[in-house]
Every structure is written in structure tokens, then in C-alpha cells.
Amino acid sequence: MRTILWHRLGVARVRDRIYVFEGSCPHAGRSLQGGAVTSQGIIECPWHGLLLSLDCQPCPVNAVPLAQLAFRVRNGIVAIDRGALRRNSR
Ligand code: FES
């Protein structure tokens, strides 16, 4: 979990796909730091156990979809669009 421009974000690689996602739990807004990402792209919130999914097509095990942010990878660096951060904070 990282804080970038005052936004808590998570970055994970699952099955050769990279995800950039909201790093706060939709339940109570706490950090997802410490929540392990499974090989199915599921994160269990370390606070109250809510299951969150990075890839809901279809969403497995009653997991709540986690907000994703647009990004691109250039020269091995994940670059997040500042506009995506602003849109995500509304
Ligand atoms: S803060 Fe994540 S489940 Fe409550």
C-alpha cells in the first residue's frame, strides 16, 4: 500500500496482470495494508474481514468489487494518471 498525492493506493500483480486499486476499505475506510492478495485477486480486509475483489468477471465468493484506477506501465514503472486520482477521490 502506498500513499500518492494523499491517496491511499494498492498495487498488485495477479496472474501476470497488474492492478492499481483503492487502498482503503469501502466498509469503514481503513487501510488495506496487510491484507494479502490471493491468486484469484481477492483481498481480505485485515480489519473486519470484508472480501474485496480486484477482478469481478464474475465476482467470486461474494466479494465486493474494489475501485480500480487507470494506469500504464512505461519502462517497468507504473504511472497513474493524476486525473484518475482526482476522479477517484469524489
Ligand atoms: S474496514 Fe474493512 S471490513 Fe471493516
Short mmCIF file of C-alpha atoms and ligand atoms in Angstrom, two decimals:
data_model
loop_
_atom_site.label_atom_id
_atom_site.label_comp_id
_atom_site.label_asym_id
_atom_site.label_seq_id
_atom_site.Cartn_x
_atom_site.Cartn_y
_atom_site.Cartn_z
CA MET A 1 0.00 0.00 0.00
CA ARG A 2 1.29 3.44 -0.90
CA THR A 3 0.07 6.96 -0.38
CA ILE A 4 0.46 9.04 -3.53
CA LEU A 5 -0.67 12.67 -3.57
CA TRP A 6 -2.72 11.98 -0.41
CA HIS A 7 -4.47 8.97 -1.97
CA ARG A 8 -4.06 5.53 -0.44
CA LEU A 9 -3.44 3.09 -3.27
CA GLY A 10 -2.58 -0.55 -3.67
CA VAL A 11 -0.69 -2.21 -6.49
CA ALA A 12 -0.75 -5.95 -7.05
CA ARG A 13 0.16 -8.43 -9.74
CA VAL A 14 -2.25 -11.35 -10.12
CA ARG A 15 -1.73 -13.96 -12.85
CA ASP A 16 0.53 -11.64 -14.88
CA ARG A 17 -1.94 -8.79 -14.70
CA ILE A 18 -1.24 -5.60 -12.75
CA TYR A 19 -3.96 -3.88 -10.72
CA VAL A 20 -3.90 -0.40 -9.20
CA PHE A 21 -6.72 -0.06 -6.72
CA GLU A 22 -8.22 2.00 -3.95
CA GLY A 23 -6.19 1.20 -0.84
CA SER A 24 -8.98 1.97 1.61
CA CYS A 25 -11.71 -0.49 2.53
CA PRO A 26 -15.23 0.55 1.40
CA HIS A 27 -16.64 -0.63 4.75
CA ALA A 28 -15.01 1.85 7.13
CA GLY A 29 -12.28 3.46 5.08
CA ARG A 30 -9.41 1.78 6.84
CA SER A 31 -6.18 0.84 5.08
CA LEU A 32 -5.97 -2.49 3.30
CA GLN A 33 -2.31 -2.67 4.32
CA GLY A 34 -1.65 -6.21 5.49
CA GLY A 35 -4.49 -7.74 3.50
CA ALA A 36 -2.93 -10.46 1.37
CA VAL A 37 -3.97 -10.76 -2.28
CA THR A 38 -4.87 -14.31 -3.30
CA SER A 39 -4.13 -15.85 -6.70
CA GLN A 40 -7.81 -15.23 -7.54
CA GLY A 41 -7.44 -11.49 -6.93
CA ILE A 42 -9.29 -11.47 -3.62
CA ILE A 43 -8.19 -9.30 -0.70
CA GLU A 44 -9.49 -9.90 2.81
CA CYS A 45 -9.63 -6.64 4.71
CA PRO A 46 -7.40 -7.02 7.77
CA TRP A 47 -9.84 -5.05 9.96
CA HIS A 48 -13.22 -6.80 9.75
CA GLY A 49 -12.71 -9.44 7.07
CA LEU A 50 -14.69 -8.00 4.17
CA LEU A 51 -13.73 -9.80 0.95
CA LEU A 52 -12.80 -7.46 -1.89
CA SER A 53 -12.19 -8.44 -5.49
CA LEU A 54 -9.78 -6.93 -7.98
CA ASP A 55 -11.39 -8.67 -10.93
CA CYS A 56 -15.13 -9.30 -10.80
CA GLN A 57 -15.95 -11.12 -14.02
CA PRO A 58 -17.76 -12.92 -12.45
CA CYS A 59 -17.11 -11.86 -8.89
CA PRO A 60 -16.13 -14.92 -6.83
CA VAL A 61 -17.18 -15.75 -3.27
CA ASN A 62 -19.45 -12.76 -2.64
CA ALA A 63 -16.54 -10.35 -2.85
CA VAL A 64 -17.19 -6.63 -3.23
CA PRO A 65 -15.58 -5.04 -6.30
CA LEU A 66 -12.72 -2.75 -5.39
CA ALA A 67 -12.34 0.56 -7.24
CA GLN A 68 -9.63 0.37 -9.88
CA LEU A 69 -7.52 3.21 -11.22
CA ALA A 70 -6.33 3.66 -14.79
CA PHE A 71 -2.59 3.38 -15.24
CA ARG A 72 0.05 2.48 -17.76
CA VAL A 73 3.40 0.79 -17.45
CA ARG A 74 6.33 2.52 -19.07
CA ASN A 75 9.86 1.15 -18.76
CA GLY A 76 8.76 -1.06 -15.88
CA ILE A 77 7.26 1.83 -13.91
CA VAL A 78 3.54 2.00 -13.08
CA ALA A 79 2.31 5.50 -13.94
CA ILE A 80 -1.07 6.60 -12.58
CA ASP A 81 -2.93 9.40 -14.29
CA ARG A 82 -3.42 12.38 -11.96
CA GLY A 83 -6.93 12.74 -13.37
CA ALA A 84 -7.71 9.20 -12.22
CA LEU A 85 -6.69 10.20 -8.69
CA ARG A 86 -9.00 13.21 -8.75
CA ARG A 87 -11.92 11.18 -10.15
CA ASN A 88 -11.34 8.52 -7.51
CA SER A 89 -11.46 10.99 -4.62
CA ARG A 90 -15.02 12.20 -5.34
S1 FES B 1 -12.73 -1.63 7.46
FE1 FES B 1 -12.55 -3.28 6.09
S2 FES B 1 -14.06 -4.67 6.68
FE2 FES B 1 -14.25 -3.04 8.03
#
